Amino acid sequence: MPAAIGQELVALLPRLRRFALVLCRSYALADDLVQGACERALANAGSWTPGTRFDAWMFRILRNHWIDHLRRMKVEGMTEDVETHTQLIGDPGEAPILSKLALTEVQRAIDTLPHEQREVLVLVCGEDLTYREAADILNVPVGTVMSRLARARKRLVELTEAA
Amino acid sequence: MSQLHLSDEILMAFADGELDEPVAAAVAKAMAEDPGLARRVVDFQQSRRLTRSAFSSTLAPDVPPALYAAVSAQVKAFEAGNAADDTVTEFKLRPPPAARSGRTYPSFMKMALAASVAALAVAAGYFAGQREASGSNGLIAQLESPSVRHALSTAASGQDVELPTGRLRVISSYRLANGSLCREFKLQGAAGAADAIACRRGEWNVDFAAAKPAGSADYIPSDGADPVSAYLQSVNAGDPLMGAAEAQALAEAAR
């Protein structure tokens, strides 16, 4: 019997959507991604190990779903070079979404970071995941998580201090 | 210790509480001696706080109701599917792992089908064949009576058999991927009618049943599907056994 993950899934929606927005920067696409990831999660509910972090498991599914989406869009080199292609994928009317919002300078600074730094930033600093958990979600070594994260945060401090 | 190289990563890990104790102690000691190091650690703490507040505010506006509704519907379908699984489990029908692979239907599809079975059963005033729920006197309780079981072992599909409890007609026979022989049949009695699927595991056991009381209006689902065929689809019953194939299967099952 698969674990009863339905309630947790619904409760996690705001955070899933936030992560999806960081990944794809389009509201419409983010909602599609979240919905698709939820479908995947329910279909594979048995593969979640109760007692482990459900949110980390979902973030991983969501991100894999995003990568598959990019693959379907026939975008090459998406793992290291997602940023340069993201604008091609998002709804042109909405990307970059962040400019539509009344952003704080921090948010604006985060938005200038490379994609791979943004996603590790949201996972560790936004979602309070450990380096190890983030590394598992992103499928990279812990050392990579740390170097991306340190660069992102140094840049953030520079940008916000300069402003 | 004064030669300790403290990279940004190490200082960040210290700020995040990710360092093991011996290293953390060394960093703390170095910080006490070097205000520059302390400043770098404070910056990492600050960037974490800033990021946290930025992500918790406008970057994550309210989840649109449509998304909530869509996912809630998925969850409902999933949980209804689990409930249907429970019903099946009660009757001990479990397709073996081998039978699950190479299926025509993805698992989510199967859940949706199972969910639609549950939904239809409710909508039509049907009730799924749980013996406890149906009470001992109901039509459902008759579905595993000796006379019904005997008829299931002998009657060809399409043949009406008059039984003490009513008229039984086997509609079709199926061989599931796990090898079990199953038969879809209808039992029409004074109290009402029941559509059921029984599978042979030493004896005929009802795996699924939908009954409606006498006098209730015929229910025709709008999509042309009915609970029994949806159930058959969900267990990947495949094509029915015809004529000689059915007779042979029945003969083998009787042994």
JSON list of C-alpha atoms in Angstrom, two decimals, chain B residues 118-209:
[
{"chain": "B", "resi": 118, "resn": "ALA", "atom": "CA", "xyz": [-15.57, 4.11, -6.97]},
{"chain": "B", "resi": 119, "resn": "ALA", "atom": "CA", "xyz": [-17.16, 7.31, -8.18]},
{"chain": "B", "resi": 120, "resn": "LEU", "atom": "CA", "xyz": [-19.61, 5.50, -10.43]},
{"chain": "B", "resi": 121, "resn": "ALA", "atom": "CA", "xyz": [-20.50, 3.07, -7.70]},
{"chain": "B", "resi": 122, "resn": "VAL", "atom": "CA", "xyz": [-21.47, 5.95, -5.47]},
{"chain": "B", "resi": 123, "resn": "ALA", "atom": "CA", "xyz": [-23.17, 8.02, -8.11]},
{"chain": "B", "resi": 124, "resn": "ALA", "atom": "CA", "xyz": [-25.43, 5.22, -9.24]},
{"chain": "B", "resi": 125, "resn": "GLY", "atom": "CA", "xyz": [-26.43, 4.00, -5.85]},
{"chain": "B", "resi": 126, "resn": "TYR", "atom": "CA", "xyz": [-24.33, 0.97, -6.56]},
{"chain": "B", "resi": 127, "resn": "PHE", "atom": "CA", "xyz": [-22.25, -0.34, -3.79]},
{"chain": "B", "resi": 128, "resn": "ALA", "atom": "CA", "xyz": [-18.94, -1.99, -4.26]},
{"chain": "B", "resi": 129, "resn": "GLY", "atom": "CA", "xyz": [-18.83, -5.59, -3.20]},
{"chain": "B", "resi": 130, "resn": "GLN", "atom": "CA", "xyz": [-17.56, -5.55, 0.29]},
{"chain": "B", "resi": 131, "resn": "ARG", "atom": "CA", "xyz": [-19.32, -8.30, 2.08]},
{"chain": "B", "resi": 132, "resn": "GLU", "atom": "CA", "xyz": [-19.30, -6.55, 5.45]},
{"chain": "B", "resi": 133, "resn": "ALA", "atom": "CA", "xyz": [-20.83, -3.43, 3.97]},
{"chain": "B", "resi": 134, "resn": "SER", "atom": "CA", "xyz": [-23.54, -5.17, 2.07]},
{"chain": "B", "resi": 135, "resn": "GLY", "atom": "CA", "xyz": [-24.97, -7.19, 4.91]},
{"chain": "B", "resi": 136, "resn": "SER", "atom": "CA", "xyz": [-25.55, -10.91, 4.89]},
{"chain": "B", "resi": 137, "resn": "ASN", "atom": "CA", "xyz": [-28.99, -10.80, 3.33]},
{"chain": "B", "resi": 138, "resn": "GLY", "atom": "CA", "xyz": [-28.16, -8.67, 0.32]},
{"chain": "B", "resi": 139, "resn": "LEU", "atom": "CA", "xyz": [-27.73, -9.84, -3.19]},
{"chain": "B", "resi": 140, "resn": "ILE", "atom": "CA", "xyz": [-24.00, -9.39, -2.89]},
{"chain": "B", "resi": 141, "resn": "ALA", "atom": "CA", "xyz": [-23.96, -12.06, -0.21]},
{"chain": "B", "resi": 142, "resn": "GLN", "atom": "CA", "xyz": [-25.45, -14.50, -2.70]},
{"chain": "B", "resi": 143, "resn": "LEU", "atom": "CA", "xyz": [-22.64, -14.07, -5.18]},
{"chain": "B", "resi": 144, "resn": "GLU", "atom": "CA", "xyz": [-20.50, -16.70, -3.54]},
{"chain": "B", "resi": 145, "resn": "SER", "atom": "CA", "xyz": [-23.29, -19.13, -2.75]},
{"chain": "B", "resi": 146, "resn": "PRO", "atom": "CA", "xyz": [-22.74, -22.78, -3.77]},
{"chain": "B", "resi": 147, "resn": "SER", "atom": "CA", "xyz": [-25.27, -22.59, -6.57]},
{"chain": "B", "resi": 148, "resn": "VAL", "atom": "CA", "xyz": [-23.67, -19.50, -8.06]},
{"chain": "B", "resi": 149, "resn": "ARG", "atom": "CA", "xyz": [-20.23, -21.05, -7.81]},
{"chain": "B", "resi": 150, "resn": "HIS", "atom": "CA", "xyz": [-21.47, -24.20, -9.47]},
{"chain": "B", "resi": 151, "resn": "ALA", "atom": "CA", "xyz": [-22.98, -22.19, -12.30]},
{"chain": "B", "resi": 152, "resn": "LEU", "atom": "CA", "xyz": [-19.73, -20.28, -12.76]},
{"chain": "B", "resi": 153, "resn": "SER", "atom": "CA", "xyz": [-17.88, -23.56, -13.16]},
{"chain": "B", "resi": 154, "resn": "THR", "atom": "CA", "xyz": [-20.27, -24.93, -15.75]},
{"chain": "B", "resi": 155, "resn": "ALA", "atom": "CA", "xyz": [-22.20, -22.27, -17.63]},
{"chain": "B", "resi": 156, "resn": "ALA", "atom": "CA", "xyz": [-20.85, -20.95, -20.90]},
{"chain": "B", "resi": 157, "resn": "SER", "atom": "CA", "xyz": [-20.89, -17.22, -21.50]},
{"chain": "B", "resi": 158, "resn": "GLY", "atom": "CA", "xyz": [-24.22, -15.92, -22.67]},
{"chain": "B", "resi": 159, "resn": "GLN", "atom": "CA", "xyz": [-26.13, -18.79, -21.10]},
{"chain": "B", "resi": 160, "resn": "ASP", "atom": "CA", "xyz": [-28.90, -18.08, -18.58]},
{"chain": "B", "resi": 161, "resn": "VAL", "atom": "CA", "xyz": [-29.03, -20.28, -15.52]},
{"chain": "B", "resi": 162, "resn": "GLU", "atom": "CA", "xyz": [-32.01, -20.28, -13.19]},
{"chain": "B", "resi": 163, "resn": "LEU", "atom": "CA", "xyz": [-30.90, -20.45, -9.57]},
{"chain": "B", "resi": 164, "resn": "PRO", "atom": "CA", "xyz": [-32.80, -20.30, -6.26]},
{"chain": "B", "resi": 165, "resn": "THR", "atom": "CA", "xyz": [-31.51, -16.76, -5.81]},
{"chain": "B", "resi": 166, "resn": "GLY", "atom": "CA", "xyz": [-32.34, -15.57, -9.28]},
{"chain": "B", "resi": 167, "resn": "ARG", "atom": "CA", "xyz": [-31.22, -15.76, -12.87]},
{"chain": "B", "resi": 168, "resn": "LEU", "atom": "CA", "xyz": [-27.51, -15.89, -13.52]},
{"chain": "B", "resi": 169, "resn": "ARG", "atom": "CA", "xyz": [-25.92, -15.06, -16.80]},
{"chain": "B", "resi": 170, "resn": "VAL", "atom": "CA", "xyz": [-22.20, -15.27, -17.40]},
{"chain": "B", "resi": 171, "resn": "ILE", "atom": "CA", "xyz": [-21.24, -12.40, -19.63]},
{"chain": "B", "resi": 172, "resn": "SER", "atom": "CA", "xyz": [-17.63, -13.23, -20.40]},
{"chain": "B", "resi": 173, "resn": "SER", "atom": "CA", "xyz": [-14.50, -15.00, -19.22]},
{"chain": "B", "resi": 174, "resn": "TYR", "atom": "CA", "xyz": [-11.00, -13.62, -18.97]},
{"chain": "B", "resi": 175, "resn": "ARG", "atom": "CA", "xyz": [-7.56, -14.93, -18.31]},
{"chain": "B", "resi": 176, "resn": "LEU", "atom": "CA", "xyz": [-5.56, -12.39, -16.30]},
{"chain": "B", "resi": 177, "resn": "ALA", "atom": "CA", "xyz": [-1.85, -11.97, -16.77]},
{"chain": "B", "resi": 178, "resn": "ASN", "atom": "CA", "xyz": [-1.24, -13.82, -13.51]},
{"chain": "B", "resi": 179, "resn": "GLY", "atom": "CA", "xyz": [-3.02, -16.84, -14.92]},
{"chain": "B", "resi": 180, "resn": "SER", "atom": "CA", "xyz": [-6.21, -16.65, -12.93]},
{"chain": "B", "resi": 181, "resn": "LEU", "atom": "CA", "xyz": [-9.48, -17.27, -14.69]},
{"chain": "B", "resi": 182, "resn": "CYS", "atom": "CA", "xyz": [-12.12, -14.65, -14.06]},
{"chain": "B", "resi": 183, "resn": "ARG", "atom": "CA", "xyz": [-15.74, -14.43, -15.15]},
{"chain": "B", "resi": 184, "resn": "GLU", "atom": "CA", "xyz": [-18.00, -11.47, -15.37]},
{"chain": "B", "resi": 185, "resn": "PHE", "atom": "CA", "xyz": [-21.59, -12.29, -14.59]},
{"chain": "B", "resi": 186, "resn": "LYS", "atom": "CA", "xyz": [-24.93, -10.81, -13.72]},
{"chain": "B", "resi": 187, "resn": "LEU", "atom": "CA", "xyz": [-27.26, -12.10, -11.06]},
{"chain": "B", "resi": 188, "resn": "GLN", "atom": "CA", "xyz": [-30.83, -10.89, -11.34]},
{"chain": "B", "resi": 189, "resn": "GLY", "atom": "CA", "xyz": [-32.92, -11.60, -8.29]},
{"chain": "B", "resi": 190, "resn": "ALA", "atom": "CA", "xyz": [-36.13, -10.37, -6.73]},
{"chain": "B", "resi": 191, "resn": "ALA", "atom": "CA", "xyz": [-34.19, -7.97, -4.55]},
{"chain": "B", "resi": 192, "resn": "GLY", "atom": "CA", "xyz": [-32.30, -6.41, -7.41]},
{"chain": "B", "resi": 193, "resn": "ALA", "atom": "CA", "xyz": [-29.47, -7.07, -9.79]},
{"chain": "B", "resi": 194, "resn": "ALA", "atom": "CA", "xyz": [-25.76, -7.41, -9.34]},
{"chain": "B", "resi": 195, "resn": "ASP", "atom": "CA", "xyz": [-22.89, -7.27, -11.80]},
{"chain": "B", "resi": 196, "resn": "ALA", "atom": "CA", "xyz": [-19.86, -9.07, -10.52]},
{"chain": "B", "resi": 197, "resn": "ILE", "atom": "CA", "xyz": [-16.49, -10.47, -11.38]},
{"chain": "B", "resi": 198, "resn": "ALA", "atom": "CA", "xyz": [-15.38, -13.70, -9.79]},
{"chain": "B", "resi": 199, "resn": "CYS", "atom": "CA", "xyz": [-11.94, -15.19, -10.12]},
{"chain": "B", "resi": 200, "resn": "ARG", "atom": "CA", "xyz": [-11.02, -18.78, -9.53]},
{"chain": "B", "resi": 201, "resn": "ARG", "atom": "CA", "xyz": [-8.45, -19.48, -6.87]},
{"chain": "B", "resi": 202, "resn": "GLY", "atom": "CA", "xyz": [-9.36, -23.01, -5.89]},
{"chain": "B", "resi": 203, "resn": "GLU", "atom": "CA", "xyz": [-12.92, -21.73, -5.65]},
{"chain": "B", "resi": 204, "resn": "TRP", "atom": "CA", "xyz": [-14.81, -18.87, -7.27]},
{"chain": "B", "resi": 205, "resn": "ASN", "atom": "CA", "xyz": [-14.27, -15.70, -5.27]},
{"chain": "B", "resi": 206, "resn": "VAL", "atom": "CA", "xyz": [-15.94, -12.43, -6.05]},
{"chain": "B", "resi": 207, "resn": "ASP", "atom": "CA", "xyz": [-13.36, -9.72, -6.62]},
{"chain": "B", "resi": 208, "resn": "PHE", "atom": "CA", "xyz": [-15.69, -6.98, -7.62]},
{"chain": "B", "resi": 209, "resn": "ALA", "atom": "CA", "xyz": [-19.41, -6.44, -7.50]}
]
